[in-house]
Amino acid sequence: MINTFWQISAILVSVLALGVAFWLYTWIKAQPSSNETVQHVGDLIRKGANTFLRREYVLLARFAGVIAILILIFLPSPIWSGNWTKNLTMAFAYICGTALSALAGKIGIQVATIANVKSAEAAKKDIKLSFMAGFRGGAVMGMAVVGFCLLGVTVLLSFTKDSSAILGFSFGASSLALFAKAGGGIFTKTADISADLVGKVELGIPEDDPRNPAVIADNVGDNVGDVAGMGADLFDSNVASMAAALIVGMALAKDNANIVLAYAGIGLLASIIGVFCARMGSSKDPTTALNKNTYITTGVYLLLTALATFMFGFEWRIWGATMVGLLVGLIIGIATDYFTNDKKKPVQLTAEASKSGPALTILSGFAYGFFSVLPALIGIAISSLAAYKICEPLGGNYPLFGISMAAVGMLSIVAMIISNDAYGPIVDNARGLVEMGNLGEEALNITDELDSAGNTVKAMTKGFAIGAAGLTVIALLGTFMNEVNVAAAIAGKEIISGFDIMNPVVFFGLMIGIPIPAVFSAMLILGVDRNAQRMVKEIRRQFKEIPGLREGKAGVVPDYSKCIDIATTGALRELIPAGLMAIITTILVGFIGGVQAIGGFLTGNIVSGLLLALFMSNAGGLWDNGKKFVEAGHCGGKGSDAHKAAVVGDTVGDPFKDTAGPSINTQITVVSLVSSLLAVAFLSYSLF
C-alpha cells in the first residue's frame, strides 16, 4: 500500500519549497534600485514578457481545452463504454498538468523581470551581491517548478490511487512545455539574431546599445524563452520521470510508490539546502559558485536518500539505480562544460578559427558539437545498462523500474538545475540594463563575467535536461509496453516482451521515427528564420527613417514595441505546426502499424532526437561563448574580423541551443506519452 507518511511528507516539502520561493521573492524585491533609466527599461522588458506570455497562454488554453475534451470522450476508453469516471479523472489531470506548468512559468517571469533590475544595480557595488540577486531570482523559478510538480503528482495520486492518471497530468505538462518552449525559443532567437546581425555585424554598435530597436525584444526573449520556456521543459521532464517510475513500479507492487515519492521529496529538500548554501567564495568566480551549489546538493541528496533507505527498509538495489542516474547526470554536465566553457580548448580553438572567417567558425563548432555528443550518449547508455543490471536480480519488470528510477535520480536535484539555468537570462538582462543605464565600465565587466558563467551553466543544464529526458523516454517506452500488455491480457492477445527490428512493421515505425526530430527542428529553425527576416527589415527601416537614431542624438529613441510585436506575432504563428506534426505522425503510425510499429517509431525518435538535441545545444553554447571569448579581448577583440565571424557563428548557434535543441527532448517525451495514452486504441485498431 502507498504509505500516507510519504504522501504527507512530499506535500509538506512541496509547500516548504513554495514558501522558500516566496521568501526569496521578498528578498529580491527588498534590494535597492534607484536608476530611473534601468527602472524604465526593466518595466519595458516586464511589460513585453507579460504581453507575450498572456497571448501565448490564451492560444495554448484553447488548444488545451480541445485536447481535454478529446481525452474526456476517448481516454482511457470511449466514455460510452461505461467507466466515465476514469475519463473525467484523466481530463482533470491533464488540465492540472497544463495549469501548474503555466503557473510556474508565470511566477518565473514575474521574478526574473525584477531580479534583472536588482542584479544590474548591485553590479555598481559588488559582484557577490549582483550574483546573489541573479541566482536567487533563478531559485524562485526552481522552487516553484519542482514544488508545483511534486505537489501535483502527490495530491493526484493520493486522491485517485491510480498511477495511470499521472499519465494525463504528465501529458498536460508536456504538451504545454512543447509549445511554450517552441514559442519562447522562436521569440527570443528572432530578436537576438536580428539585433546581432544589424547592430553588431552591419553597424558595429555594442550588443545592448539602446539605439538598436530590437534590444528590448532581445531582453524580453531571454525571459519568455529561457525562463518560462525552460521552466516548462524541466517541469515536463520531472513529471514524466515520476510518471514512468510510478506506473512501472506500482504495476510490480503498490508500495513502490513510496520509494518514488520519498526520493523525489528528498531531492527537493536537498535543493532547498543547496539554495541556502549558495555563496560566491573568495575567488569571485561565478561559474565555480554555481557548480559548487550543484555538488553540495548532490552530496546532500546522496546522504539523505541512503539514510531513508536504511531507516525505512527500501530496497538498496533501487537506491543504487537511482544513484547511477544522479552521478551520470553530473558526468554529462562536466562533459558539456568542457565543450562550452570559454576556459577550455574547444571554445578557444573555435574563436581562433574565427580569425580566418565565419566558414571556419561554423565548421569548428559543428565538429566540436558532434564530438560532444559521444560522452553524453555513452553516459546515458551506461546509466540505463547499469540500472538494469543492478535491479535484474529482483526479477520481473524491476530492471525497467531501475531505469525509471535512474531518470528520477538524474532529475532529483532539478530544482537546483533550474535555479542555475534561470540565473543565466537574469544576468544576461542585467548586463543589457547596465549598458543602457550607463552604470559604468566596472559594472559592465562584472555583468559580463556573470553572463559568461550563465552561458556555460545554461549549456550544462540543457545537456543535463536532455540526458534526463533520454532515460525518461526509455522508461516511458517501458510504460508503453506495460499499458499495451495490460490491455492485451484483458483482450486475450499476445503479450509484448520487446520490439524486433527485423519485423518489417517495427522497421517501418523505426524509419518513420528517425527523421521526425530533424523535421521538427527544421520547422522551428525556419520559423526563426522567417521571423528574423521580418525583424531585420524593420530594424533597417528604423535606422534609415528615424533622424538621429544611428548617431545616438539626445531624445531620439527607436520604436521598441514594433520589434516586440513582430517577435510575438511570428512566434505565435510558428509555435503550433511543428508540435502538431510530431503528434499527428505518432497517431498515424499507430493506426497504420499498431503497437509494434509504435515501438519502432519511439525507438527511432528517441535515438535520433537525443543525438540532435545534444549536438545543437552544445554547438550553440560553444559558438556563443566563442563570441564572448573574442569580445573579452582575445583573437583581435571587439570590432575585429574575428569578432564579426564569431557573431555569425553565434547567430547560427542561437536557434540551435535555445529553440530547436532543447525543444526536441520535450517532443520525444510528448510522442512517448501520446503512445502510452493511445496504447489500447493502437492495439485494437490498426491496418497491420
XYZ file of C-alpha atoms in Angstrom:
688
model
C 0.000 0.000 0.000
C 1.008 3.622 -0.516
C 2.258 4.936 2.821
C 0.417 8.068 3.953
C 3.615 9.249 5.681
C 5.417 9.684 2.358
C 2.432 11.378 0.742
C 2.208 13.902 3.583
C 6.000 14.352 3.603
C 6.053 15.063 -0.147
C 3.234 17.602 0.231
C 4.976 19.316 3.171
C 8.293 19.553 1.285
C 6.418 20.995 -1.720
C 4.752 23.623 0.469
C 8.126 24.387 2.083
C 9.665 24.914 -1.372
C 6.869 27.313 -2.338
C 7.398 29.145 0.964
C 11.135 29.430 0.231
C 10.265 30.776 -3.230
C 8.105 33.477 -1.642
C 10.856 34.402 0.847
C 13.420 34.679 -1.956
C 10.982 36.865 -3.901
C 10.617 39.263 -0.960
C 14.433 39.351 -0.526
C 14.900 40.273 -4.191
C 12.219 42.983 -4.068
C 13.883 44.488 -0.999
C 17.180 45.054 -2.831
C 17.793 48.734 -3.708
C 17.244 50.156 -7.215
C 17.343 53.874 -7.919
C 18.475 54.398 -11.516
C 15.482 55.733 -13.468
C 16.734 54.529 -16.864
C 17.317 50.997 -15.591
C 13.897 51.010 -13.937
C 12.212 52.276 -17.136
C 13.887 49.695 -19.368
C 13.151 46.983 -16.802
C 9.477 47.955 -16.930
C 9.525 47.716 -20.745
C 11.024 44.213 -20.532
C 8.464 43.150 -17.902
C 5.566 44.528 -19.915
C 6.775 42.875 -23.134
C 7.307 39.496 -21.452
C 3.903 39.529 -19.775
C 2.194 40.583 -23.006
C 3.755 37.708 -24.927
C 3.040 35.226 -22.150
C -0.600 36.321 -21.942
C -1.140 35.965 -25.703
C 0.688 32.633 -25.781
C -1.267 31.226 -22.844
C -4.600 32.298 -24.381
C -3.687 30.393 -27.548
C -2.475 27.359 -25.615
C -5.569 27.421 -23.375
C -7.735 26.963 -26.473
C -5.540 24.105 -27.640
C -5.575 22.505 -24.169
C -9.363 22.867 -23.999
C -9.808 20.919 -27.235
C -7.398 18.190 -26.078
C -9.141 17.967 -22.680
C -12.484 17.386 -24.411
C -10.974 14.670 -26.627
C -9.448 12.985 -23.564
C -12.799 13.159 -21.760
C -14.524 11.449 -24.695
C -11.930 8.844 -25.690
C -9.347 8.164 -22.931
C -8.530 5.791 -21.402
C -11.523 4.216 -23.203
C -14.553 5.706 -25.014
C -16.834 7.390 -22.487
C -19.849 5.428 -23.760
C -18.185 2.155 -22.692
C -19.485 2.863 -19.179
C -16.474 3.816 -16.986
C -16.827 7.595 -17.414
C -15.155 8.455 -14.055
C -11.728 7.392 -15.378
C -12.181 9.628 -18.406
C -13.139 12.538 -16.173
C -10.126 11.904 -13.918
C -7.774 11.756 -16.920
C -9.139 15.015 -18.373
C -8.916 16.748 -14.982
C -5.333 15.513 -14.525
C -4.443 16.839 -17.978
C -5.833 20.297 -17.154
C -3.951 20.319 -13.819
C -0.699 19.483 -15.603
C -1.068 22.344 -18.079
C -2.244 24.826 -15.435
C 0.543 24.170 -12.924
C 3.206 24.243 -15.645
C 1.847 27.571 -16.900
C 1.659 28.973 -13.356
C 5.295 28.075 -12.671
C 6.309 29.863 -15.879
C 4.320 32.956 -14.936
C 5.929 33.105 -11.483
C 9.358 32.732 -13.059
C 8.744 35.657 -15.424
C 7.456 37.897 -12.640
C 10.546 37.320 -10.512
C 13.119 37.288 -13.330
C 11.994 40.692 -14.605
C 12.542 42.142 -11.124
C 15.776 40.281 -10.400
C 17.417 41.559 -13.614
C 16.990 45.173 -12.428
C 18.289 44.360 -8.929
C 21.276 42.432 -10.308
C 22.167 45.326 -12.633
C 22.010 47.886 -9.820
C 24.020 45.647 -7.478
C 26.804 45.402 -10.085
C 27.692 49.036 -9.271
C 28.742 47.896 -5.785
C 29.846 44.287 -5.695
C 29.960 41.162 -7.885
C 28.851 38.980 -4.965
C 25.627 40.925 -4.403
C 24.909 41.049 -8.136
C 25.448 37.285 -8.309
C 23.110 36.665 -5.363
C 20.329 38.753 -6.926
C 20.625 36.778 -10.167
C 20.890 33.360 -8.535
C 18.085 33.886 -6.033
C 15.878 35.149 -8.842
C 16.522 31.863 -10.653
C 15.982 29.908 -7.437
C 12.414 31.215 -7.189
C 11.756 29.520 -10.522
C 13.466 26.313 -9.362
C 11.446 26.119 -6.147
C 8.155 26.956 -7.898
C 8.572 24.464 -10.767
C 9.534 21.465 -8.630
C 7.246 22.440 -5.760
C 4.194 22.509 -8.052
C 5.361 19.337 -9.823
C 5.741 17.237 -6.660
C 2.582 18.721 -5.116
C 0.504 17.999 -8.229
C 1.702 14.418 -8.625
C 1.327 13.574 -4.914
C -2.143 15.076 -4.484
C -3.399 13.457 -7.692
C -2.018 10.065 -6.693
C -3.459 10.406 -3.172
C -6.967 11.048 -4.469
C -7.085 8.664 -7.438
C -4.781 5.836 -6.190
C -4.285 5.277 -9.939
C -0.833 5.753 -11.458
C -2.262 5.945 -14.988
C -3.952 9.249 -14.047
C -0.409 10.643 -13.709
C -0.042 9.998 -17.460
C -2.738 12.599 -18.082
C -1.021 15.048 -15.720
C 2.307 14.422 -17.456
C 0.781 14.838 -20.911
C -0.683 18.175 -19.826
C 2.724 19.373 -18.630
C 4.459 18.016 -21.742
C 2.053 19.470 -24.297
C 2.258 22.925 -22.711
C 6.066 22.634 -22.466
C 6.346 21.609 -26.110
C 4.579 24.713 -27.364
C 5.849 27.093 -24.658
C 9.466 26.130 -25.340
C 8.986 26.345 -29.106
C 7.151 29.688 -28.926
C 9.541 31.247 -26.433
C 12.532 29.915 -28.375
C 11.302 31.388 -31.656
C 10.634 34.746 -29.969
C 13.995 35.030 -28.244
C 16.124 33.924 -31.186
C 14.230 36.126 -33.644
C 15.178 39.175 -31.593
C 18.687 38.006 -30.697
C 19.724 37.158 -34.271
C 18.170 40.309 -35.728
C 19.784 42.576 -33.133
C 23.205 40.995 -33.681
C 23.115 40.906 -37.482
C 22.121 44.556 -37.931
C 23.680 46.017 -34.775
C 26.982 44.204 -34.386
C 27.763 42.995 -37.921
C 26.337 45.767 -40.120
C 26.644 48.866 -37.927
C 29.326 47.816 -35.430
C 27.396 49.042 -32.378
C 27.563 47.271 -28.965
C 25.346 44.305 -28.081
C 22.847 46.083 -25.834
C 23.055 49.565 -27.327
C 19.719 51.358 -26.715
C 19.799 52.690 -30.290
C 19.035 49.178 -31.558
C 15.232 48.786 -31.995
C 15.468 45.038 -31.235
C 17.358 45.343 -27.952
C 14.263 45.307 -25.699
C 12.733 42.424 -27.675
C 16.018 40.542 -27.174
C 15.803 41.026 -23.407
C 12.118 40.066 -23.391
C 13.057 36.913 -25.307
C 15.571 35.881 -22.657
C 12.687 35.711 -20.196
C 9.990 34.048 -22.303
C 12.418 31.539 -23.839
C 14.988 30.756 -21.177
C 12.900 31.322 -18.027
C 9.273 30.405 -18.798
C 10.122 28.043 -21.672
C 12.958 26.171 -19.966
C 10.967 26.019 -16.724
C 8.068 24.360 -18.549
C 10.545 21.990 -20.219
C 12.072 20.812 -16.935
C 8.639 20.696 -15.237
C 7.648 18.312 -18.028
C 10.806 16.174 -17.713
C 10.420 15.877 -13.941
C 6.742 14.902 -14.120
C 7.406 12.421 -16.948
C 10.193 10.682 -14.984
C 7.937 10.384 -11.922
C 5.025 9.152 -14.069
C 7.146 6.433 -15.679
C 8.546 5.308 -12.308
C 5.108 5.252 -10.659
C 3.414 3.321 -13.469
C 6.159 0.701 -13.841
C 6.783 0.472 -10.078
C 3.151 0.256 -8.961
C 2.466 -2.445 -11.558
C 5.026 -4.540 -9.633
C 3.938 -3.555 -6.114
C 1.807 -0.662 -4.863
C 4.313 0.278 -2.171
C 6.936 1.114 -4.805
C 5.172 4.496 -4.979
C 6.677 5.185 -1.536
C 10.215 4.991 -2.953
C 9.379 7.359 -5.824
C 7.727 9.937 -3.549
C 10.476 9.606 -0.915
C 13.375 10.087 -3.322
C 11.637 12.907 -5.214
C 10.779 14.724 -1.966
C 14.322 14.322 -0.626
C 15.654 15.737 -3.908
C 13.590 18.895 -3.461
C 14.682 19.162 0.194
C 18.349 18.815 -0.855
C 17.850 21.584 -3.430
C 16.396 23.874 -0.752
C 19.504 23.277 1.374
C 21.692 23.902 -1.675
C 19.970 27.221 -2.431
C 20.625 28.493 1.103
C 24.282 27.404 0.846
C 24.772 29.370 -2.384
C 27.581 31.872 -1.938
C 30.366 33.246 -4.111
C 33.698 32.461 -2.474
C 36.891 34.465 -2.233
C 37.786 33.543 -5.837
C 34.786 35.595 -7.004
C 34.280 33.110 -9.846
C 30.542 32.768 -10.608
C 30.961 29.510 -12.561
C 32.715 27.891 -9.582
C 29.972 29.156 -7.249
C 27.183 27.727 -9.427
C 28.920 24.372 -9.803
C 29.603 24.230 -6.047
C 25.871 24.645 -5.394
C 25.185 21.630 -7.605
C 27.845 19.483 -5.910
C 26.570 20.372 -2.411
C 23.004 19.499 -3.410
C 24.164 16.216 -4.941
C 26.089 15.246 -1.788
C 23.163 16.090 0.496
C 20.776 14.096 -1.708
C 23.059 11.056 -1.750
C 23.392 11.009 2.037
C 19.702 11.655 2.812
C 18.416 9.004 0.376
C 20.899 6.463 1.807
C 19.649 7.315 5.315
C 15.985 6.982 4.247
C 16.717 3.671 2.505
C 18.355 2.324 5.685
C 15.705 3.632 8.102
C 12.608 2.642 6.128
C 13.823 -0.622 4.650
C 13.743 0.366 0.992
C 15.473 -1.929 -1.499
C 19.162 -0.962 -1.770
C 19.302 -2.015 -5.413
C 16.653 0.599 -6.248
C 18.751 3.165 -4.377
C 21.810 2.053 -6.376
C 19.968 2.538 -9.688
C 18.834 5.994 -8.566
C 22.386 6.998 -7.643
C 23.654 5.819 -11.040
C 21.314 8.312 -12.706
C 22.364 11.093 -10.332
C 26.100 10.583 -10.891
C 25.813 10.148 -14.670
C 23.861 13.422 -14.761
C 26.863 15.125 -13.171
C 29.211 13.472 -15.673
C 27.075 14.723 -18.579
C 27.219 18.200 -17.062
C 31.016 18.066 -16.744
C 31.399 16.848 -20.357
C 29.117 19.626 -21.576
C 31.143 22.143 -19.589
C 34.328 21.021 -21.365
C 32.862 21.704 -24.796
C 31.133 25.009 -23.946
C 33.282 26.729 -21.301
C 35.432 29.561 -22.687
C 38.256 28.467 -20.361
C 38.529 25.155 -22.254
C 40.216 24.357 -25.581
C 37.178 23.708 -27.873
C 35.769 27.233 -27.376
C 39.210 28.851 -27.617
C 40.141 26.954 -30.780
C 36.817 27.872 -32.386
C 37.448 31.521 -31.507
C 40.927 31.206 -33.046
C 39.375 29.768 -36.216
C 37.195 32.898 -36.432
C 40.288 34.862 -37.442
C 40.042 33.073 -40.808
C 36.351 33.878 -41.365
C 32.849 32.655 -40.462
C 33.061 29.457 -42.541
C 35.782 28.043 -40.295
C 33.947 29.278 -37.192
C 30.915 27.234 -38.215
C 32.954 24.183 -39.283
C 34.824 24.136 -35.957
C 31.580 24.492 -33.983
C 29.955 21.673 -35.935
C 32.917 19.375 -35.359
C 33.187 20.005 -31.618
C 29.393 19.836 -31.313
C 29.425 16.342 -32.794
C 32.339 15.324 -30.556
C 30.332 16.498 -27.516
C 27.535 14.029 -28.261
C 29.712 10.979 -27.553
C 30.314 11.292 -23.767
C 26.669 12.212 -23.084
C 25.266 9.286 -25.072
C 27.807 6.923 -23.509
C 26.663 8.225 -20.119
C 23.007 7.568 -20.927
C 23.876 4.093 -22.257
C 25.958 3.208 -19.183
C 23.351 4.509 -16.745
C 20.494 2.580 -18.373
C 22.573 -0.615 -18.581
C 23.920 -0.269 -15.029
C 20.457 0.485 -13.590
C 19.015 -2.507 -15.466
C 21.739 -4.885 -14.265
C 21.638 -3.639 -10.660
C 17.903 -4.389 -10.447
C 17.896 -7.529 -12.606
C 18.259 -9.941 -9.617
C 14.939 -8.591 -8.274
C 13.164 -10.265 -11.225
C 10.058 -9.313 -13.178
C 9.987 -5.787 -14.538
C 12.275 -4.490 -11.781
C 15.143 -3.868 -14.238
C 12.856 -1.463 -16.110
C 11.826 0.102 -12.801
C 15.543 0.554 -12.124
C 15.945 2.531 -15.358
C 12.960 4.725 -14.486
C 14.448 5.361 -11.036
C 17.767 6.301 -12.668
C 15.801 9.009 -14.507
C 14.256 10.108 -11.192
C 17.770 10.191 -9.732
C 19.132 12.280 -12.591
C 16.299 14.768 -12.121
C 16.288 14.580 -8.315
C 18.170 17.877 -7.953
C 16.255 19.529 -10.784
C 15.232 22.465 -8.550
C 18.917 23.418 -8.282
C 19.416 22.829 -12.006
C 16.525 25.180 -12.843
C 17.899 27.761 -10.389
C 21.239 27.718 -12.208
C 19.538 27.796 -15.597
C 17.217 30.726 -14.852
C 20.188 32.640 -13.405
C 21.554 32.848 -16.984
C 18.859 35.004 -18.638
C 18.546 37.161 -15.497
C 22.208 38.207 -15.555
C 22.091 38.471 -19.366
C 19.292 41.031 -18.956
C 21.250 42.692 -16.150
C 24.194 43.180 -18.497
C 21.937 44.928 -21.015
C 20.436 47.134 -18.309
C 23.920 48.146 -17.128
C 24.814 49.232 -20.663
C 21.551 51.040 -21.323
C 21.627 52.735 -17.913
C 25.287 53.810 -18.268
C 26.176 52.304 -14.884
C 29.896 52.329 -15.627
C 32.652 50.134 -17.038
C 33.225 48.230 -13.792
C 29.556 47.228 -13.566
C 29.670 46.184 -17.234
C 32.733 43.995 -16.601
C 31.012 42.385 -13.606
C 27.843 41.571 -15.535
C 29.917 40.323 -18.495
C 31.602 37.845 -16.149
C 28.264 36.800 -14.628
C 26.753 36.446 -18.125
C 29.630 34.261 -19.351
C 29.112 31.949 -16.351
C 25.390 31.904 -17.132
C 26.051 30.771 -20.720
C 28.299 27.958 -19.545
C 25.871 26.758 -16.876
C 22.895 27.067 -19.263
C 24.668 24.742 -21.689
C 25.306 22.300 -18.829
C 21.679 22.366 -17.676
C 20.446 21.796 -21.227
C 22.748 18.765 -21.520
C 21.528 17.575 -18.127
C 17.868 18.012 -19.150
C 18.407 16.206 -22.452
C 20.249 13.346 -20.725
C 17.456 13.014 -18.169
C 14.903 13.039 -20.992
C 16.837 10.178 -22.602
C 16.487 7.998 -19.534
C 12.896 9.115 -19.014
C 11.755 8.186 -22.507
C 13.454 4.779 -22.218
C 11.331 4.320 -19.096
C 8.299 5.690 -20.973
C 8.910 3.079 -23.688
C 8.581 0.543 -20.882
C 5.430 2.338 -19.718
C 4.013 1.990 -23.242
C 4.759 -1.759 -23.184
C 3.149 -2.012 -19.738
C -0.056 -0.267 -20.919
C -0.196 -2.475 -24.030
C 0.299 -5.678 -22.043
C -2.417 -4.786 -19.512
C -4.844 -4.262 -22.402
C -3.564 -7.391 -24.209
C -4.119 -9.538 -21.111
C -7.731 -8.325 -20.858
C -8.357 -8.884 -24.570
C -6.597 -12.275 -24.603
C -3.928 -11.096 -27.072
C -0.194 -11.784 -27.212
C 1.984 -10.131 -24.551
C 4.848 -7.962 -25.846
C 8.342 -8.567 -24.454
C 10.272 -6.360 -26.900
C 10.485 -5.000 -30.434
C 12.402 -6.928 -33.117
C 13.757 -4.576 -35.811
C 13.775 -7.500 -38.294
C 9.995 -7.373 -38.066
C 9.019 -5.212 -41.094
C 6.287 -3.435 -39.132
C 8.747 -2.477 -36.379
C 11.286 -1.409 -39.021
C 8.603 0.707 -40.722
C 7.979 2.559 -37.471
C 11.728 2.907 -36.810
C 12.370 4.558 -40.181
C 9.472 6.992 -39.694
C 10.579 7.849 -36.151
C 14.214 8.644 -37.039
C 13.601 11.785 -39.178
C 10.839 13.306 -37.010
C 13.249 15.208 -34.667
C 15.131 16.539 -37.718
C 11.931 17.726 -39.412
C 10.661 19.156 -36.110
C 13.949 21.079 -35.690
C 13.858 22.301 -39.291
C 10.336 23.693 -38.833
C 11.364 25.607 -35.697
C 14.587 26.954 -37.232
C 12.718 28.063 -40.364
C 10.225 29.768 -38.068
C 13.097 31.724 -36.523
C 14.489 32.433 -40.000
C 11.211 33.807 -41.380
C 10.574 35.884 -38.282
C 14.144 37.233 -38.179
C 13.921 38.335 -41.800
C 10.875 40.437 -40.949
C 12.578 41.975 -37.938
C 15.844 42.722 -39.757
C 13.853 44.706 -42.335
C 12.144 46.638 -39.531
C 15.444 47.446 -37.779
C 16.991 48.677 -41.016
C 13.892 50.767 -41.724
C 14.077 52.485 -38.353
C 17.783 53.278 -38.669
C 17.095 54.678 -42.134
C 13.900 56.635 -41.426
C 14.313 57.928 -37.841
C 16.567 61.028 -37.984
C 19.439 60.975 -35.493
C 18.877 57.364 -34.335
C 22.105 55.961 -35.735
C 24.079 58.914 -34.395
C 22.539 58.489 -30.934
C 21.234 62.058 -30.661
C 19.706 63.029 -27.332
C 15.967 62.384 -27.106
C 15.863 60.110 -30.177
C 14.615 56.603 -29.318
C 13.641 53.696 -31.583
C 10.205 52.090 -31.700
C 10.919 49.116 -29.450
C 7.280 47.982 -29.414
C 7.254 47.299 -33.162
C 10.054 44.709 -32.839
C 8.380 43.141 -29.809
C 5.147 42.838 -31.808
C 6.939 41.234 -34.784
C 8.599 38.683 -32.494
C 5.334 37.957 -30.657
C 3.108 37.612 -33.722
C 5.621 35.472 -35.596
C 6.324 33.190 -32.631
C 2.624 32.542 -32.028
C 2.154 31.790 -35.724
C 5.050 29.340 -35.833
C 4.782 27.508 -32.495
C 1.854 25.137 -33.242
C 2.705 23.414 -36.595
C 5.915 21.620 -35.513
C 4.350 20.135 -32.385
C 1.200 19.057 -34.212
C 3.312 17.396 -36.901
C 5.009 15.191 -34.303
C 1.753 14.276 -32.543
C -0.217 13.572 -35.753
C 2.625 11.441 -37.175
C 2.637 9.353 -33.989
C -1.113 8.744 -34.243
C -0.899 7.817 -37.955
C 1.958 5.350 -37.375
C -0.025 3.776 -34.512
C -3.177 3.258 -36.526
C -1.249 2.022 -39.565
C 1.247 -0.349 -37.948
C -0.172 -0.905 -34.473
C 1.811 -1.266 -31.266
C 4.784 -2.961 -32.975
C 5.221 -0.021 -35.346
C 4.929 2.415 -32.441
C 7.691 0.525 -30.623
C 9.972 1.055 -33.609
C 8.803 4.655 -34.049
C 9.588 5.559 -30.431
C 12.998 3.881 -30.602
C 13.994 5.789 -33.742
C 12.601 9.027 -32.367
C 14.488 8.655 -29.081
C 17.879 7.816 -30.618
C 17.933 10.473 -33.343
C 16.285 13.021 -31.058
C 18.897 12.660 -28.333
C 21.760 12.953 -30.813
C 20.355 16.077 -32.475
C 19.339 17.716 -29.187
C 22.783 17.250 -27.616
C 24.592 18.356 -30.767
C 22.574 21.536 -31.261
C 22.587 22.508 -27.590
C 26.350 22.087 -27.202
C 27.377 23.552 -30.574
C 25.203 26.594 -29.906
C 26.686 27.099 -26.446
C 30.206 26.737 -27.870
C 29.589 29.391 -30.568
C 28.037 31.769 -28.020
C 30.971 31.551 -25.624
C 33.417 31.673 -28.548
C 31.948 35.072 -29.401
C 32.239 36.198 -25.794
C 35.857 34.950 -25.679
C 36.672 37.222 -28.613
C 34.768 40.117 -27.031
C 36.867 39.689 -23.876
C 39.879 40.892 -25.914
C 41.195 37.666 -27.431
C 41.808 36.953 -31.141
C 41.539 40.628 -32.082
C 38.752 41.652 -29.713
C 35.586 43.632 -30.428
C 35.211 45.077 -33.927
C 37.812 42.754 -35.491
C 37.167 40.382 -38.395
C 37.353 37.509 -35.915
C 34.609 39.184 -33.874
C 32.324 39.525 -36.902
C 32.928 35.865 -37.800
C 32.233 34.797 -34.198
C 28.973 36.766 -34.232
C 27.919 34.904 -37.380
C 28.699 31.603 -35.625
C 26.665 32.737 -32.624
C 23.659 33.646 -34.790
C 23.749 30.149 -36.319
C 24.013 28.622 -32.860
C 21.227 30.702 -31.323
C 18.267 28.743 -32.767
C 20.262 25.539 -32.244
C 20.752 25.960 -28.487
C 17.682 27.963 -27.495
C 14.933 26.903 -29.915
C 15.313 23.524 -31.614
C 17.791 21.681 -29.357
C 16.018 21.961 -26.002
C 12.600 21.519 -27.660
C 13.480 18.077 -29.027
C 13.605 16.389 -25.629
C 10.091 17.704 -24.965
C 8.983 16.425 -28.373
C 10.208 12.882 -27.698
C 8.514 12.945 -24.283
C 5.221 14.110 -25.814
C 5.116 11.401 -28.505
C 6.011 8.768 -25.876
C 3.115 9.909 -23.681
C 0.702 10.063 -26.651
C 1.697 6.478 -27.475
C 1.041 5.302 -23.910
C -2.289 7.117 -23.712
C -3.433 5.595 -27.040
C -1.871 2.164 -26.437
C -5.258 0.411 -26.181
C -6.520 2.084 -29.371
C -3.365 1.102 -31.293
C -3.698 -2.481 -30.033
C -7.363 -2.679 -31.067
C -7.409 -0.757 -34.357
C -4.591 -0.836 -36.933
C -4.111 -1.795 -40.583
C -1.270 -4.246 -39.856
